[in-house]
Coordinates of C-alpha atoms in Angstrom, one line a residue:
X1044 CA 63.4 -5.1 -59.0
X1045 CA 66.6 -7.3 -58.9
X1046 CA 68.8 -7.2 -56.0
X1047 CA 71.4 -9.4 -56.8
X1048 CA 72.1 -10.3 -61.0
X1049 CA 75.3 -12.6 -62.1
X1050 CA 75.8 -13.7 -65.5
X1051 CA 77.9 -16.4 -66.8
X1052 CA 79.6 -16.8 -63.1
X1053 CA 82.7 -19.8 -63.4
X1054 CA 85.1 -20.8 -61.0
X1055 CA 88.1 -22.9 -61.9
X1056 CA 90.4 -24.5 -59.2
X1057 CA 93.4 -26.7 -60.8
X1058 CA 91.7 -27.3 -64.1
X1059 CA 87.9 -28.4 -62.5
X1060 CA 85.4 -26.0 -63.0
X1061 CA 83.4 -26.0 -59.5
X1062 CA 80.9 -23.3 -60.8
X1063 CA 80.4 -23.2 -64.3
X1064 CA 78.4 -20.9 -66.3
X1065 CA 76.0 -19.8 -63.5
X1066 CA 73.2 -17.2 -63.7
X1067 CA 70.8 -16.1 -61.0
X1068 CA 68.9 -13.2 -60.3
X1069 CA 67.4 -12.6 -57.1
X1070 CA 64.7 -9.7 -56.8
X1071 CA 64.7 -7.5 -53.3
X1072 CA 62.8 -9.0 -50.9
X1073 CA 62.8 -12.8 -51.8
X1074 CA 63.6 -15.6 -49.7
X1075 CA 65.8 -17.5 -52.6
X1076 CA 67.2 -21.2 -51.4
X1077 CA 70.2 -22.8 -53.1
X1078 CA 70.2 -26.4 -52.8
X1079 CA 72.3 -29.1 -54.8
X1080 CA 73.6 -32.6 -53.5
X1081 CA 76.9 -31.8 -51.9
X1082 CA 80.2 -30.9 -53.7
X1083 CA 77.6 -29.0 -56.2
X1084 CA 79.2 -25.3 -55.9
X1085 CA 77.3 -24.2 -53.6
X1086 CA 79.4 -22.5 -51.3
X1087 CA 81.4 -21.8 -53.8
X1088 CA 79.2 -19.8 -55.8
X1089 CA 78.5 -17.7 -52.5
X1090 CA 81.9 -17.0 -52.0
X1091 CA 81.8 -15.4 -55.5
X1092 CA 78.8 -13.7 -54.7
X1093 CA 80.2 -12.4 -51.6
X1094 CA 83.6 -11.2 -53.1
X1095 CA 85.3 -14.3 -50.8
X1096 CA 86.7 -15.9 -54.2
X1097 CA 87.5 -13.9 -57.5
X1098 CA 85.8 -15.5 -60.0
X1099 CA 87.2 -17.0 -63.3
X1100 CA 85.1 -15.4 -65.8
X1101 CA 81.3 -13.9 -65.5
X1102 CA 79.5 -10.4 -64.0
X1103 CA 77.6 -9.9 -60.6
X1104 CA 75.9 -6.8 -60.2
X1105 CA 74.9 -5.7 -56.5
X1106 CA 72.0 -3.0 -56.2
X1107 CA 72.7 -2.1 -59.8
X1108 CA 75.9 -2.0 -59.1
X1109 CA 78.8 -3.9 -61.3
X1110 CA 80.8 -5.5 -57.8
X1111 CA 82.5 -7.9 -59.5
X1112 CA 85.8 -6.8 -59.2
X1113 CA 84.7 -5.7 -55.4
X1114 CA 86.1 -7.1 -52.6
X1115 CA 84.3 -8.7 -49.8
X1116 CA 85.0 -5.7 -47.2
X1117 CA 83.5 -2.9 -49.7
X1118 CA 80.3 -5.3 -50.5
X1119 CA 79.6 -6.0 -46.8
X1120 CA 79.6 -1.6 -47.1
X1121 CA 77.3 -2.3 -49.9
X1122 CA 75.2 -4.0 -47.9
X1123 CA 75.9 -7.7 -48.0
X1124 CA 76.7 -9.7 -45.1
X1125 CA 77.7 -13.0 -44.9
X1126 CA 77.3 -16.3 -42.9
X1127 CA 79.7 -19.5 -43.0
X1128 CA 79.2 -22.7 -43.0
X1129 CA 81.7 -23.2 -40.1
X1130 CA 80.9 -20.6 -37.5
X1131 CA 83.2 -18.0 -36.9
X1132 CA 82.6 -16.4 -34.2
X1133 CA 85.3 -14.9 -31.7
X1134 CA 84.7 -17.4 -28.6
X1135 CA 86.4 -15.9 -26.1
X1136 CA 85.1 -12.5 -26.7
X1137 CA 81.2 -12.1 -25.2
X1138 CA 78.5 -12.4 -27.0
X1139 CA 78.2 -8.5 -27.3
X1140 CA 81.0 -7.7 -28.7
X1141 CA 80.9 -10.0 -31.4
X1142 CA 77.5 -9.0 -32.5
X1143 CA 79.0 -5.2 -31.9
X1144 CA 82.3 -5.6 -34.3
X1145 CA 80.5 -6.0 -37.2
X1146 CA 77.8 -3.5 -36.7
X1147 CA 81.0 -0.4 -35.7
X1148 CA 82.0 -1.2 -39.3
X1149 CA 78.6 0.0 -40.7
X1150 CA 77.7 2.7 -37.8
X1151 CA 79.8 5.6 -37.1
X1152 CA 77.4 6.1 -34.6
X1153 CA 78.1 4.3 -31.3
X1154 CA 74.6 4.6 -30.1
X1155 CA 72.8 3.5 -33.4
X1156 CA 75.4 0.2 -33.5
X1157 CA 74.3 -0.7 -29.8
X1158 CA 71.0 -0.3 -31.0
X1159 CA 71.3 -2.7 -34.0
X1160 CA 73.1 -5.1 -32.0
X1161 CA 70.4 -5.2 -29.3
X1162 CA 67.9 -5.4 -31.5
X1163 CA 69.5 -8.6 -33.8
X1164 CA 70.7 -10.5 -30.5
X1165 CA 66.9 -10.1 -29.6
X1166 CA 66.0 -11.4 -32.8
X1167 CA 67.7 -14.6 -32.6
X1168 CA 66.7 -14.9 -28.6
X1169 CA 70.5 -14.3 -27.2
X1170 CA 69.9 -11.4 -25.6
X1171 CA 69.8 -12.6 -22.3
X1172 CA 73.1 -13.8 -22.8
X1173 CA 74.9 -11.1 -23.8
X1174 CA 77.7 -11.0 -21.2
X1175 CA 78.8 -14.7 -22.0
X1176 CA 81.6 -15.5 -23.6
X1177 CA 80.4 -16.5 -27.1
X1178 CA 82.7 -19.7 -27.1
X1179 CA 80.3 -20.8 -23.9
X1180 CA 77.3 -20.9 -25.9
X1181 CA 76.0 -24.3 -27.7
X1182 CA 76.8 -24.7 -31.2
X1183 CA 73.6 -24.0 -32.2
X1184 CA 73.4 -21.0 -30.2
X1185 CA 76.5 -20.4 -31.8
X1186 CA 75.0 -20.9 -35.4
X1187 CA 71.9 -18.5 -34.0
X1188 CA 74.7 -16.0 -32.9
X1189 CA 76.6 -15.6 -36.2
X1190 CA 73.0 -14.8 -37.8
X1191 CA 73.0 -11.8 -35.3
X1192 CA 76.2 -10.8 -36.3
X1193 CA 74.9 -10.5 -40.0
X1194 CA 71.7 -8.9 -39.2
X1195 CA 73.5 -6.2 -36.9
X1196 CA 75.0 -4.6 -40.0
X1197 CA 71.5 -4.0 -41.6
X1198 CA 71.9 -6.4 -45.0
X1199 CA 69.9 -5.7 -47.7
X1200 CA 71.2 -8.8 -48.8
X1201 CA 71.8 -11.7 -45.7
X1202 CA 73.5 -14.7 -47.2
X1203 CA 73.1 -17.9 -44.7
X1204 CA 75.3 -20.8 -46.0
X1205 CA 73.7 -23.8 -43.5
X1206 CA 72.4 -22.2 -41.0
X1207 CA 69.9 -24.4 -39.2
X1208 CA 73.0 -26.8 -39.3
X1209 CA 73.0 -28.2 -35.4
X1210 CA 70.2 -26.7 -34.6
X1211 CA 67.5 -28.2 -32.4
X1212 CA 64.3 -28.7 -33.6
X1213 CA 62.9 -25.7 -31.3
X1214 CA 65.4 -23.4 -32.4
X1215 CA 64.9 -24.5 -36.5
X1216 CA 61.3 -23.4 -35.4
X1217 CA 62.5 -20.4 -34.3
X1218 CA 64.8 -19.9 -37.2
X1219 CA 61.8 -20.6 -39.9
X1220 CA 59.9 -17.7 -38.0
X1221 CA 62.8 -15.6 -38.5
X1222 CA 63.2 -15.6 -42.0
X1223 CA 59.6 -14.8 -42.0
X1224 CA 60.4 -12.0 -40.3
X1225 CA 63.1 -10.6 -42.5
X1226 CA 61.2 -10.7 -45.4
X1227 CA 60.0 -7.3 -45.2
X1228 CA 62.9 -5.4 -44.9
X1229 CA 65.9 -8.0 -46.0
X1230 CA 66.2 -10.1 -49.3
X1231 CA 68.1 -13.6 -47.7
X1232 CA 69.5 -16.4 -49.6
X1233 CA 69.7 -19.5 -48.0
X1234 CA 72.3 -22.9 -48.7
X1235 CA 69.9 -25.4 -47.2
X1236 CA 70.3 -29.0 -47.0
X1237 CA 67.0 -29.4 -44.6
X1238 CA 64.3 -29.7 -47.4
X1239 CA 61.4 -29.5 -44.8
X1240 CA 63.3 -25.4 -44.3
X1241 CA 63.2 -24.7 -47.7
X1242 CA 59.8 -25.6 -48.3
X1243 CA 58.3 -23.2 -45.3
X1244 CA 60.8 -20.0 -45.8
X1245 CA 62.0 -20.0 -49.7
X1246 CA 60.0 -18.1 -51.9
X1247 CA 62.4 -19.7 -55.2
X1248 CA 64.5 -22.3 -55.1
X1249 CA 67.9 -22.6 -57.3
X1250 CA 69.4 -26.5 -57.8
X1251 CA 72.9 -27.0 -58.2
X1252 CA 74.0 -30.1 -59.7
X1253 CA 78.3 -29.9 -60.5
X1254 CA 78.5 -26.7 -60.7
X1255 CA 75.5 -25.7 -62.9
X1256 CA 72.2 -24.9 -62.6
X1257 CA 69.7 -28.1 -63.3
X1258 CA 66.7 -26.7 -62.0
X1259 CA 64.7 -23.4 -60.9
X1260 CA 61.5 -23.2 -59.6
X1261 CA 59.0 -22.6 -56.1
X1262 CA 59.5 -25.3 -53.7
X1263 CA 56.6 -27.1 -55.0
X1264 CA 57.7 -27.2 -58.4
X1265 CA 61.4 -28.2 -57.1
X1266 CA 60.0 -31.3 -55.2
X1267 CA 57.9 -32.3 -58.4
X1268 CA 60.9 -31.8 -60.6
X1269 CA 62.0 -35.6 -62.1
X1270 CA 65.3 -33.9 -62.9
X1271 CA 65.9 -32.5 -58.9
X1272 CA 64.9 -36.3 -57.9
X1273 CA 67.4 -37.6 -60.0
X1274 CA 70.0 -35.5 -58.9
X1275 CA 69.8 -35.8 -55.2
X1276 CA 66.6 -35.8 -53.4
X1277 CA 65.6 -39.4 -53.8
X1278 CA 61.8 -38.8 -52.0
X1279 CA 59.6 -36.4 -50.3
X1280 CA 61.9 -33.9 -48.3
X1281 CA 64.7 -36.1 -48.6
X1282 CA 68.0 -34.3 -46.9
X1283 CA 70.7 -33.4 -49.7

């Protein structure tokens, strides 16, 4: 069953066409990478996805849902929550309360929003620092905590635009498990540019090559793909 269906998705900023006649659909419960050299449309195309940026022409349906005239705020009701590639997290508030604004916008319920943000900052391993101010924390800690803040609000769909970006090789580890984790309850897709990541967590793989889609496929078939390697990868597990 498909989660997450656009068709014909474009973007146009001054005249250039950052996404251009994309399609994708991801079924529930599929770890699905995006990958594509940089300045492909990547982030981009989540921010249409997301309701972030109104698109210039195509349809995304959420949960059989048409959402794309939606804005962000009534898809993140929906049940899509949302990552950046910059963090941004509220540094001098603590840890907590970040994780906690999110999850009040989902659960009337005091009680049952402490209860999801407990159990996402134990998820990412923050737990123990809860009290901290969140601007305190590393910036992979940081990175770790903005997952939290996503998973808090119960996503069917969690969209991670470069997460293990900064992270330590311990805590990509423990991001890798993570994902593994989610799978059973939480359909994620993933802007990677760490090729060894997508090959352990993505069940499909979409390429982006300006703006379009050049190649889909499982990892395996991705890294095999002359087309991929021509575009960007350039070797085994090459970083985009």
């Amino acid at each position: 069953m498909s989660l997450l269906v656009a068709k014909g998705l474009s973007k146009q900023f001054n005249g250039l066409l950052a996404v251009d006649d994309v399609s994708l659909d991801i079924p529930q419960g599929q770890v699905r990478a995006l990958i594509g050299p940089n300045g492909a449309g990547k982030t981009t195309l989540v921010g249409l996805l997301s309701g972030r940026l109104p698109s210039s022409g195509g349809k995304i349906s959420f949960d059989g849902r048409d959402v794309t005239g939606l804005s962000a705020h009534k898809r993140i009701a929906m049940g899509m929550a949302y990552t950046f590639q910059i963090t941004s997290i509220f540094p001098n508030l603590p840890v907590w309360e970040n994780v906690a604004l999110g999850a009040r916008r989902v659960f009337r319920s005091a009680t049952e929003a402490d209860r999801k943000v407990e159990a996402a900052l134990s998820r990412v391993g923050l737990l123990d620092r809860a009290s901290e101010d969140a601007g305190d924390l590393s910036y992979g800690h940081q990175r770790l905590l903005e997952i939290a803040m996503g998973l808090a609000q119960a996503p069917k769909l969690l969209i991670l635009d470069e997460p293990t970006q900064g992270l330590a090789d311990g805590e990509v580890a423990a991001f890798n498990n993570l994902i593994g984790e989610l799978r059973a309850t939480t359909t994620v897709l993933l802007i990677e540019h760490n090729m060894d990541v997508v090959m352990q967590v993505a069940d499909f793989v979409t390429v982006l090559n300006a703006g379009q889609v050049l190649f889909e496929g499982t990892p395996e078939e991705v890294q095999a793909s002359a087309a991929v390697q021509a575009a960007y990868l350039g070797g085994e597990h090459a970083e985009a």
